Coordinates of C-alpha atoms in Angstrom, one line a residue:
X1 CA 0.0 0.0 0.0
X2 CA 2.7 2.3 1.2
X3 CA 4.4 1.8 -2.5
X4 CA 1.1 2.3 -4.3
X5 CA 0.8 5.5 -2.9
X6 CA 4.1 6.9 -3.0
X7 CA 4.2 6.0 -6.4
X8 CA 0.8 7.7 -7.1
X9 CA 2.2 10.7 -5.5
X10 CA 4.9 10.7 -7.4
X11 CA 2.8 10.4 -10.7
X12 CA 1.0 13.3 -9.6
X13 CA 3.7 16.1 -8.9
X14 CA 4.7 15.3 -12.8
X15 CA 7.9 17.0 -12.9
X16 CA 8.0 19.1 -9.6
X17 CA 8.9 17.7 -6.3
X18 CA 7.0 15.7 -3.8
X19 CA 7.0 16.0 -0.6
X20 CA 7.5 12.9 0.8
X21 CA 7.5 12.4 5.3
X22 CA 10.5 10.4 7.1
X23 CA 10.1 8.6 10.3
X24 CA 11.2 11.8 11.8
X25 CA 8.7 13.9 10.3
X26 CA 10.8 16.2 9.1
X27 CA 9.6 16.9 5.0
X28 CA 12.3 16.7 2.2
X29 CA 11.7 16.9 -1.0
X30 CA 12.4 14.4 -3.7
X31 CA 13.9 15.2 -7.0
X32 CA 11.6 13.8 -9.8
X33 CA 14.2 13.7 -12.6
X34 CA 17.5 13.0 -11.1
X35 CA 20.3 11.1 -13.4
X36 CA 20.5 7.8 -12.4
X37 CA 24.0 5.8 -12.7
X38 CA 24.0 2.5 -12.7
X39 CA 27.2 0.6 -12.6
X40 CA 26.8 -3.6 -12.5
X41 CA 29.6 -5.5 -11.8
X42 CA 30.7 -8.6 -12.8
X43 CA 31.2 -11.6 -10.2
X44 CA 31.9 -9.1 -7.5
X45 CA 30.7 -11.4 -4.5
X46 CA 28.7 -9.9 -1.2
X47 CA 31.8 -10.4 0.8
X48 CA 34.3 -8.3 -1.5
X49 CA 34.1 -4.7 -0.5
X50 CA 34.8 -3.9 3.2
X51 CA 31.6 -2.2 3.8
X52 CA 30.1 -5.6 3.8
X53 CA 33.2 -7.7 5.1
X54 CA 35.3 -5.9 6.8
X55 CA 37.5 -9.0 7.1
X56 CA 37.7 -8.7 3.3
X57 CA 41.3 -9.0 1.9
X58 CA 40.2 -6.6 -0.5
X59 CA 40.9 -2.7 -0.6
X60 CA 37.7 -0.7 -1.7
X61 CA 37.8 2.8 -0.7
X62 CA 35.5 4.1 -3.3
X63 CA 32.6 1.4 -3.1
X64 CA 32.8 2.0 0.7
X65 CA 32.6 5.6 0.4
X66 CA 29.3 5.2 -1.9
X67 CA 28.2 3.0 1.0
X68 CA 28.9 6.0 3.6
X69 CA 27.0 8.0 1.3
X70 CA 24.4 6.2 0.7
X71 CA 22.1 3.1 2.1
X72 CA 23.5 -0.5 1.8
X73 CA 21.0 -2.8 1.3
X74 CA 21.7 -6.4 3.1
X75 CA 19.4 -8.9 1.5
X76 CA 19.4 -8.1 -1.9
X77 CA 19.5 -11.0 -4.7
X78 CA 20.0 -11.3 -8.1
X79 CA 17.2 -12.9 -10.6
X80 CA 19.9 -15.8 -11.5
X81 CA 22.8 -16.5 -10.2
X82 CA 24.2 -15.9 -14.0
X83 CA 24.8 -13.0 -15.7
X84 CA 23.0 -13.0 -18.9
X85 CA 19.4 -13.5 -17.3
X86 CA 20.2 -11.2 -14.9
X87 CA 21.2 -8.7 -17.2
X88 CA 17.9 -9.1 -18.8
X89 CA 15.4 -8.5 -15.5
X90 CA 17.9 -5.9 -14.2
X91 CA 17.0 -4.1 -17.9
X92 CA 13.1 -5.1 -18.5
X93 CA 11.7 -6.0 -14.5
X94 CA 11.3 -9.1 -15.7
X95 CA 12.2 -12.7 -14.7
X96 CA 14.7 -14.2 -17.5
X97 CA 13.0 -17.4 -17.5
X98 CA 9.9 -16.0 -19.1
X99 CA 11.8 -15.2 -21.6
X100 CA 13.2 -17.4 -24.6
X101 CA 16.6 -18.0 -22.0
X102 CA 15.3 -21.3 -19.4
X103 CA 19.2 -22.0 -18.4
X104 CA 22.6 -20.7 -19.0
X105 CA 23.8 -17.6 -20.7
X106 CA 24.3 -16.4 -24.1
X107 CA 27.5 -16.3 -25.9
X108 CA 29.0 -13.7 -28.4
X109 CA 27.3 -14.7 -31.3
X110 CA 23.9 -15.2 -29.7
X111 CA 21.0 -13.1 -31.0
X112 CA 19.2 -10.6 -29.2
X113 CA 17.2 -11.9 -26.0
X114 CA 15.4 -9.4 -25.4
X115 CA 11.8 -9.1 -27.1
X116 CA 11.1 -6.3 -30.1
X117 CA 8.8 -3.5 -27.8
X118 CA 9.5 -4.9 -24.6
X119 CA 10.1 -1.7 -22.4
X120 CA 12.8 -1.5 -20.9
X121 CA 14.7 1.0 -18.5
X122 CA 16.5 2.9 -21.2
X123 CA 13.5 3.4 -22.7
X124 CA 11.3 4.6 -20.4
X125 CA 13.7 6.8 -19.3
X126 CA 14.0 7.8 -22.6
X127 CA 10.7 8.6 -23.0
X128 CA 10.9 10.9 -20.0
X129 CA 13.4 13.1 -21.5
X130 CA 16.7 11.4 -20.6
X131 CA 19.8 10.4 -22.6
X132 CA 21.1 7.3 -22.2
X133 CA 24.0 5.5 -22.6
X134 CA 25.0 2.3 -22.4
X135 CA 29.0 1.6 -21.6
X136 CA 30.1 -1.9 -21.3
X137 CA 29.9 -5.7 -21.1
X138 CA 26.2 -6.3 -22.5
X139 CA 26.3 -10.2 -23.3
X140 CA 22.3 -10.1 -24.4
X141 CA 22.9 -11.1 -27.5
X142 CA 23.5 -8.9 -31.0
X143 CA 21.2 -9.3 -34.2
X144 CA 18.3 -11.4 -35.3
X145 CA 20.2 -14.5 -35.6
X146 CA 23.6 -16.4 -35.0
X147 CA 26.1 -13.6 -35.9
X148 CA 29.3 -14.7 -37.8
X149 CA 29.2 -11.2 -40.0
X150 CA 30.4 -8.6 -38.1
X151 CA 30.2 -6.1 -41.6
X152 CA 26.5 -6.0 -40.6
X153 CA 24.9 -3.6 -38.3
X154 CA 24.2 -5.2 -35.2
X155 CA 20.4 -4.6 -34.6
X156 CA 18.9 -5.5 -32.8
X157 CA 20.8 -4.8 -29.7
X158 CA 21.6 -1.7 -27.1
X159 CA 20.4 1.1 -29.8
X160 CA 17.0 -1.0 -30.1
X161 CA 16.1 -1.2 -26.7
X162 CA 16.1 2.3 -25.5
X163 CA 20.1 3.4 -25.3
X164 CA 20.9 6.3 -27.5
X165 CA 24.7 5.5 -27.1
X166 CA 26.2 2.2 -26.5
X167 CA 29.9 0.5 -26.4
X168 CA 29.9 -2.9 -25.3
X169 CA 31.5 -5.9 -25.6
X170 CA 29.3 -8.5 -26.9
X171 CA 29.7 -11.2 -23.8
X172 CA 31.6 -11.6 -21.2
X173 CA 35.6 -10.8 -21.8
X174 CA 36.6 -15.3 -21.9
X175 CA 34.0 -15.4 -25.0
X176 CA 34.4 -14.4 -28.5
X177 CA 34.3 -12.8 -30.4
X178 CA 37.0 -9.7 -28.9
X179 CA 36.2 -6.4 -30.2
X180 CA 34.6 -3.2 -29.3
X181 CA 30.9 -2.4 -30.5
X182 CA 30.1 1.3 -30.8
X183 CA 26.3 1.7 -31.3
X184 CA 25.5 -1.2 -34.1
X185 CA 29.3 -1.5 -35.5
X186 CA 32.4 -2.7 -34.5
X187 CA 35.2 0.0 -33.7
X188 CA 37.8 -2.8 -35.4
X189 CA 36.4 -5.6 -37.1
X190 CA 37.2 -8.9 -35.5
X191 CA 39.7 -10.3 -38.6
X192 CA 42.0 -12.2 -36.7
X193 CA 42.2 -15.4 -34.3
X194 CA 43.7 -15.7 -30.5
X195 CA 44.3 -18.9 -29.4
X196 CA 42.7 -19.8 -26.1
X197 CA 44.9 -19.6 -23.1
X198 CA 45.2 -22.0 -20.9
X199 CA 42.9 -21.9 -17.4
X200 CA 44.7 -20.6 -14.7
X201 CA 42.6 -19.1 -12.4
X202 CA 45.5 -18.0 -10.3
X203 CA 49.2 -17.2 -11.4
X204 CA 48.7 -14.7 -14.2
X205 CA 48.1 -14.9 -17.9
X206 CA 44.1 -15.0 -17.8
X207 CA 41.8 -16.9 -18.9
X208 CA 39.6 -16.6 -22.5
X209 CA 38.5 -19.3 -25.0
X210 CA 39.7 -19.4 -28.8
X211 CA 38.4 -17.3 -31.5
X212 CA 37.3 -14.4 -33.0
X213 CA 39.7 -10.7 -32.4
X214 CA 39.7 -7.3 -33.5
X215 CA 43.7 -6.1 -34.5
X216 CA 45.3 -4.5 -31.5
X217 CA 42.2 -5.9 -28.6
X218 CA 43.9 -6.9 -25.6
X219 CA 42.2 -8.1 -22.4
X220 CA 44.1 -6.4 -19.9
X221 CA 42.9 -3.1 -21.3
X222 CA 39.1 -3.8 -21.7
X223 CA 38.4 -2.4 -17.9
X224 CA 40.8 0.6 -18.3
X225 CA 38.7 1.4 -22.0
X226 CA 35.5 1.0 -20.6
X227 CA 36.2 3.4 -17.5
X228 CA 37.7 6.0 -19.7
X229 CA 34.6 5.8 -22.1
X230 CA 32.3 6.2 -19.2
X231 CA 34.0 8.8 -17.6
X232 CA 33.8 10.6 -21.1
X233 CA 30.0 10.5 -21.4
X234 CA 29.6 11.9 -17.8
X235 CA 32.1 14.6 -18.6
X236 CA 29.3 15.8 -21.5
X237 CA 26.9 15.7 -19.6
X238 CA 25.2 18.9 -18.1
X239 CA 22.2 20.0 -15.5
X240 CA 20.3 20.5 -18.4
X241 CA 19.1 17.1 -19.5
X242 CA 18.8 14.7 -17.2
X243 CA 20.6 11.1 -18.2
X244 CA 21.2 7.5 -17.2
X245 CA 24.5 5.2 -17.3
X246 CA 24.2 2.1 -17.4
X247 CA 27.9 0.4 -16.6
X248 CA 27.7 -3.3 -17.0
X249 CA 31.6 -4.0 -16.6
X250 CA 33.5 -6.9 -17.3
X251 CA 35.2 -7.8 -14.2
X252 CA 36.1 -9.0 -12.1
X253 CA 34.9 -11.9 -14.0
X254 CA 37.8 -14.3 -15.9
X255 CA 40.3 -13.6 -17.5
X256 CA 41.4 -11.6 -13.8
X257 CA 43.7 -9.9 -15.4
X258 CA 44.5 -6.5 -13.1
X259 CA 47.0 -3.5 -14.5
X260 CA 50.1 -3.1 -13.4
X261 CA 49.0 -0.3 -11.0
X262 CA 47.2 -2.8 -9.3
X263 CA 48.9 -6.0 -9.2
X264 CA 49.7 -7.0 -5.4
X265 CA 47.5 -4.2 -4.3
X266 CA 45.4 -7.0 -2.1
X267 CA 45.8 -9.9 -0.6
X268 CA 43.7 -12.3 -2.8
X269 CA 45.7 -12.7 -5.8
X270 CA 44.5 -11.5 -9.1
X271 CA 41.0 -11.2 -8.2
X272 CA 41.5 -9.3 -5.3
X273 CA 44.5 -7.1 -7.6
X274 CA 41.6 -6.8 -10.0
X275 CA 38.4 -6.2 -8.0
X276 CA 40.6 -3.4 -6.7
X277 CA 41.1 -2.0 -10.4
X278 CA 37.1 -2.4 -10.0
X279 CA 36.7 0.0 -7.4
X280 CA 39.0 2.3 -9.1
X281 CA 36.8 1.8 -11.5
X282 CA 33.7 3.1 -9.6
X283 CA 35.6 6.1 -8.1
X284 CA 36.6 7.2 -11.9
X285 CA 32.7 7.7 -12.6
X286 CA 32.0 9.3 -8.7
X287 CA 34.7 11.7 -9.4
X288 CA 33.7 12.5 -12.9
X289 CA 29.9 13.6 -11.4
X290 CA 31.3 15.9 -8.7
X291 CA 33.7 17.4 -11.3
X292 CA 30.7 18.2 -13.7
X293 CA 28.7 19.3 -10.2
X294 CA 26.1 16.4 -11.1
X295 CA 26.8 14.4 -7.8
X296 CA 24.0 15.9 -5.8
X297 CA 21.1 15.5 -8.8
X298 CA 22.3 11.7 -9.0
X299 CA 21.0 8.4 -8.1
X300 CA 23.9 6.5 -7.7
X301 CA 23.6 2.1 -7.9
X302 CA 26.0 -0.2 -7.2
X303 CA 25.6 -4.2 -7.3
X304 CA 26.7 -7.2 -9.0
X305 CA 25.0 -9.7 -11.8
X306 CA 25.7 -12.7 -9.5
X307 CA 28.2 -14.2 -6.4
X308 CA 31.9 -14.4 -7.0
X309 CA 33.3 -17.5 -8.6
X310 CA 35.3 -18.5 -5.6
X311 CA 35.7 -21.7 -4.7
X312 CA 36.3 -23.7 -1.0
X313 CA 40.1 -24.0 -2.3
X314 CA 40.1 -20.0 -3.1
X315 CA 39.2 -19.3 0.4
X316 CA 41.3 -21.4 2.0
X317 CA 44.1 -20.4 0.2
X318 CA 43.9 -16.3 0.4
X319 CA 41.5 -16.7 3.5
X320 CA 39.4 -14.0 1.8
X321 CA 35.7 -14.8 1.4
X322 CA 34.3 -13.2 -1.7
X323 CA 30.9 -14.2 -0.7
X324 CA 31.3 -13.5 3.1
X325 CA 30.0 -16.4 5.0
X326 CA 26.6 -17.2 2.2
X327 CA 26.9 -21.0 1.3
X328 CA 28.4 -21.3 -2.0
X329 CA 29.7 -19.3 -5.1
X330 CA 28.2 -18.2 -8.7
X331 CA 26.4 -20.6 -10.8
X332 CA 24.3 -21.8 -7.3
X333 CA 21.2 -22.1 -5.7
X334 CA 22.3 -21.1 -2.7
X335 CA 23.1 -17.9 -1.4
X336 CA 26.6 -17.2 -2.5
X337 CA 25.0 -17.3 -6.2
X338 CA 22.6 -14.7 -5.7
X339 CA 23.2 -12.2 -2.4
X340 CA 25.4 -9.7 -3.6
X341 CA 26.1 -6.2 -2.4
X342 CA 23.3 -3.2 -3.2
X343 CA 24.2 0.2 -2.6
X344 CA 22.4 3.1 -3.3
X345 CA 23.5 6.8 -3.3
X346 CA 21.0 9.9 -3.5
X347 CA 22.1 12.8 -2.0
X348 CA 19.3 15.0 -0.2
X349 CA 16.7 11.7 -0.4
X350 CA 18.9 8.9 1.1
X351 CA 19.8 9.0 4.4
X352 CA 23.9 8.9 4.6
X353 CA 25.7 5.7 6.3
X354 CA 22.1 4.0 6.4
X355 CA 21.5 0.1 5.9
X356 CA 18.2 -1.5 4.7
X357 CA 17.4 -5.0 5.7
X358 CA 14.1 -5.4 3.0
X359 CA 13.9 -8.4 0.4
X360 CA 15.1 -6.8 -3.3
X361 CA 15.8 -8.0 -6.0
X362 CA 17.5 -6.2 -9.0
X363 CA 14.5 -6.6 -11.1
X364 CA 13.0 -3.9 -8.6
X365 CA 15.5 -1.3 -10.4
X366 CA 12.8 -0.7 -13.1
X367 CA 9.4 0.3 -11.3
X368 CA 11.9 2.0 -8.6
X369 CA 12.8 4.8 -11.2
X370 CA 9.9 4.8 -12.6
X371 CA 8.1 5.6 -9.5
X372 CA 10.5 8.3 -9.6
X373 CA 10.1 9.8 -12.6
X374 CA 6.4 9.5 -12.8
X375 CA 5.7 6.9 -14.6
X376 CA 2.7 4.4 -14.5
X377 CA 3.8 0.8 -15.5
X378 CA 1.0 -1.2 -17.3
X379 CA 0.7 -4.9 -16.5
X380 CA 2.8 -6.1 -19.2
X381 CA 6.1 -4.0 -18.6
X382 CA 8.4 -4.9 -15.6
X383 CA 6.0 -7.6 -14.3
X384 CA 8.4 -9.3 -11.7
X385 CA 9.4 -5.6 -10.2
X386 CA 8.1 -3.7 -7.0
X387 CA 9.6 -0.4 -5.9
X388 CA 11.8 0.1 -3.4
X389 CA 11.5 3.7 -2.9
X390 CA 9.7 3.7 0.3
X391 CA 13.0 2.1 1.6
X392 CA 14.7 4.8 0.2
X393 CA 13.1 7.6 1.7
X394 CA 11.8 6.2 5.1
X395 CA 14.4 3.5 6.5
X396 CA 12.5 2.9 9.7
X397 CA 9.8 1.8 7.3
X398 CA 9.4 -2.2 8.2
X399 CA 6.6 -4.1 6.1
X400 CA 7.9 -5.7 3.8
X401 CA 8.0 -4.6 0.4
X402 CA 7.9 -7.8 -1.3
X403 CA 6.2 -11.1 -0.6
X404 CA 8.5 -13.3 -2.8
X405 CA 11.4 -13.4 -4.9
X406 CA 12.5 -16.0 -7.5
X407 CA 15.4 -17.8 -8.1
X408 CA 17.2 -19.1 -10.5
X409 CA 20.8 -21.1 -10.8
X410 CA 22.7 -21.9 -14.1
X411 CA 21.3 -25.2 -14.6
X412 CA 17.3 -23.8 -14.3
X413 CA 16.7 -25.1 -11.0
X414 CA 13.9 -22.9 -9.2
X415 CA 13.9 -21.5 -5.6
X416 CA 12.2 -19.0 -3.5
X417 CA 12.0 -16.7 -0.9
X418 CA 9.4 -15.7 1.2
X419 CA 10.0 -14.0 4.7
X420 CA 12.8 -15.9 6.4
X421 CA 12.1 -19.3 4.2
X422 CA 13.8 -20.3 1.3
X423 CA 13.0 -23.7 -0.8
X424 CA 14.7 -25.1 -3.2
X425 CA 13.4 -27.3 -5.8
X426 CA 16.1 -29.9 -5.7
X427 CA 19.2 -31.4 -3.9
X428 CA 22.7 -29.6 -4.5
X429 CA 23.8 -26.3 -5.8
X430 CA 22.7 -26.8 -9.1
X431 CA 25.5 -24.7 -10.2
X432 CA 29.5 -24.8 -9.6
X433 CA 29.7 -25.9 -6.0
X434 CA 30.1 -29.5 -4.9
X435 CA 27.6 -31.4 -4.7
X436 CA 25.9 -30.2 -8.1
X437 CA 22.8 -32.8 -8.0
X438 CA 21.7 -35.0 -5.7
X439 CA 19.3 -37.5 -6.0
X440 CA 16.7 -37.9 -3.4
X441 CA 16.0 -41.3 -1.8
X442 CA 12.8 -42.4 -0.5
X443 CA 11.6 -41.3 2.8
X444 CA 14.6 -38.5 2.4
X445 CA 13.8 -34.5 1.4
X446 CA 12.8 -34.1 -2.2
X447 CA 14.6 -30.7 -2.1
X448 CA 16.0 -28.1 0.7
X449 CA 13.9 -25.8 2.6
X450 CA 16.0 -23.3 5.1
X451 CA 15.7 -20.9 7.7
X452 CA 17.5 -17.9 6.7
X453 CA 17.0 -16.3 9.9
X454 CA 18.1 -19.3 12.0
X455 CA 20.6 -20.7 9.9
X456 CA 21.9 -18.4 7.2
X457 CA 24.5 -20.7 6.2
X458 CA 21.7 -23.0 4.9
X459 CA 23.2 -26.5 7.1
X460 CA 19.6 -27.8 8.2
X461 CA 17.9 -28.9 5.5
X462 CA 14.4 -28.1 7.7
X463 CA 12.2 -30.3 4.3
X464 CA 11.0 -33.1 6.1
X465 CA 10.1 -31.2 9.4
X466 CA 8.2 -28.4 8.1
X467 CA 5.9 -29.9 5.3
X468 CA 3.2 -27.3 5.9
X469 CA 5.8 -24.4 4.9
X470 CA 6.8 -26.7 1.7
X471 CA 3.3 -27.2 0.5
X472 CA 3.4 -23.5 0.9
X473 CA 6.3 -22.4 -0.8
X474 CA 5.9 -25.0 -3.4
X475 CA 2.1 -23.5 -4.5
X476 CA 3.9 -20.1 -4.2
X477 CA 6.2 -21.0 -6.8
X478 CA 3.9 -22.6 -9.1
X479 CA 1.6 -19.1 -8.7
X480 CA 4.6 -17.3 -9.6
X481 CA 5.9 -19.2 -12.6
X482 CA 2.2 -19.3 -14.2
X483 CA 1.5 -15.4 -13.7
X484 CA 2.0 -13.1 -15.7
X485 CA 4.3 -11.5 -13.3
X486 CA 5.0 -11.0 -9.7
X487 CA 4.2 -7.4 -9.0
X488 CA 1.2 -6.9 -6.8
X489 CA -0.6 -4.4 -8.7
X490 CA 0.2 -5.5 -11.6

């Protein structure tokens, strides 16, 4: 109710302010057309920056001052616990798995996932007066088909769906083909071939498999290229006309390949070297807004697609926990796969140094800014998001904002959340961690059901003692995946 109506008053006030009340009382105005900067990074796990772990081997100055700033939120999830469907709900509000993608992710050659007309959030901001911009790893797939031709325009692809400026990558930076993408073309067509290097997550070189490479694309400088581009659109920018930057980077997923001016500057090998180049990264664009004086008319976001792909053997050997103490890594059902850190920065509506404990999920990014912004989402646009601007503005508020969210590991395997429950449709991780699958026996659980608020760590298996709040869950989940969508007034 409370989002309903904030959002109606919002819708209201058109482009003036509202006047929305704290816990305190005290009235502050909200901005109804701020820029909004999102930066998504890519296998950053929940246990990375300090502001979450402060045991974390990691430095991160810059994500922790965002937090100071701004309000971490502590139990917010990805859609999947891979990239490319969360990509997708992060842009359209939507669950991946209604979509054409039930498992997996894309490669480089993959054509477009997302649907012709499908709103998404470039282009409802765009239709609200915003320019947008779209700098980095995309990986939703490029074109009506299988792509081989690079001479071709690639359409459909960020241009179609709302951004007015786009350079990506086409996948993630271990897939070919290598090459930059400005709008629909390649900077450098991809004429020649790289070898694949060999896997070595730790001891240097990277890893990326065979293929397809522009002339003169190197790895190592992909992150560097992408923050300078970024920092470049932010530099044009003015208080005129209000925009949005979406920054999907490429790491720190493989090949962990950190710059020199970073190598050894944590204690977690290359990943730790390079998810420090990632919070250099994030400082680039923070300085870049206060430089143009567009800090304090910006929404700032900060999260990951999906947990850190760090193993039992990473963590005992660097005694850093990328994923803090969640059970498992990416790829998983369980919580290492889809916690990861949420941080959002608004000066004048979000209370500095402030932490939110409510259920998100980043398919909420959508109908949050459009709340914003005033705009009234229809049934069939952003179905599986609910605002989360009444956390933003009032953090004493304590009903929760969401009944339910979905999960989803690499393999397809289903789980959900409700309150402090989570269910699992089936035995294992269903991703990278050990065991993957397990088969049930008879008179044994058919899948996991855990306590969250009891047992975070998801140890006790609770399936066979609580059947009431299985049969529960499991009709939730069935309601879920047969809607149209999860969003209560939608």
């Amino acid at each position: 109710m409370a989002n309903r109506l904030l959002a109606a008053l919002v819708l209201l006030a058109g482009n003036a302010c509202v006047v929305s009340s704290r816990a305190d009382d005290t009235a502050e105005s909200i901005p109804s057309r701020p820029n909004v900067v999102l930066i998504l990074a890519d296998d950053l796990g929940y246990g990375d920056p300090h502001c979450y772990n402060p045991s974390s081997k990691v430095p991160t100055p810059n994500i922790d001052r965002l937090a100071a700033a701004g309000m971490r939120f502590t139990d917010a999830h990805t859609p999947s616990s891979v990239c490319t469907p969360t990509r997708y709900g992060l842009l359209t509000g939507r669950y991946a798995w209604r979509s054409a993608l039930k498992k997996g992710v894309l490669n480089g050659y993959s054509p477009a996932l997302i649907e012709p007309g499908r709103v998404t959030l470039a282009s409802l901001l765009k239709r609200h007066g915003y320019r947008t911009a779209c700098v980095g790893k995309w990986h939703l797939g490029l074109g009506n088909a299988p792509r081989t031709d690079y001479a071709q325009p690639l359409t459909p692809g960020p241009n179609t769906v709302g951004f007015d400026e786009a350079f990506i990558v086409p996948a993630s930076l271990d897939m070919p083909p290598y090459v930059f993408v400005h709008n629909d073309r390649p900077t450098v067509a991809p004429t020649e071939h790289v070898a694949g290097s060999k896997m070595r997550r730790h001891g240097g070189g990277g890893f990326w498999r065979e293929g397809a490479i522009a002339p003169g694309f190197r790895h190592i400088d992909t992150l560097p290229t992408l923050t300078d581009r970024a920092v470049g659109f932010v530099r044009k920018q003015s208080a005129d006309t209000p925009f949005l930057l979406y920054l999907p980077l490429t790491a720190p997923h493989t090949p962990w390949m950190p710059t020199e001016a970073f190598q050894g500057t944590a204690q977690a090998g290359e990943y730790g070297d390079f998810v420090a180049q990632v919070d250099a990264a994030v400082g680039a664009v923070l300085d870049a807004l206060a430089q143009q004086e567009l800090a304090d008319n910006t929404l700032v976001i900060f999260t990951s697609d999906n947990g850190a792909h760090w193993t039992p053997d990473d963590i005992k050997k660097w005694q850093h926990q990328a994923n803090a103490s969640w059970r498992g890594q990416k790829a998983d059902a369980w919580e290492g796969g889809h916690r990861v850190p949420f941080i959002v920065r608004w000066p004048g509506v979000v209370q500095p140094g402030s932490h939110s404990d409510q259920l998100v999920c980043l398919t909420d990014v959508t109908a949050t800014v459009a709340s914003i912004v005033g705009a009234e989402l229809s049934d069939d646009v952003a179905e599986d998001s609910i605002s989360f601007l009444p956390a933003l503005v009032d953090r004493s508020a304590d009903a929760p904002l969401r009944d339910t969210v979905v999960h989803h590991s690499a393999d397809g395997t289903f789980a959900i959340r409700s309150g402090p429950w989570k269910l699992i449709t089936r035995l294992g991780s269903h991703g990278f961690s050990r065991p993957r699958d397990v088969q049930p026996v008879a008179g044994g659980p058919q899948g996991q059901l855990y306590h969250l608020g009891d047992d975070p760590a998801e140890t006790d298996n609770r399936w066979l003692a609580e059947p009431q709040v299985v049969a529960r869950l499991t009709r939730r989940l069935a309601h879920d995946q047969h809607a149209t969508g999860t969003r209560p007034d939608g």
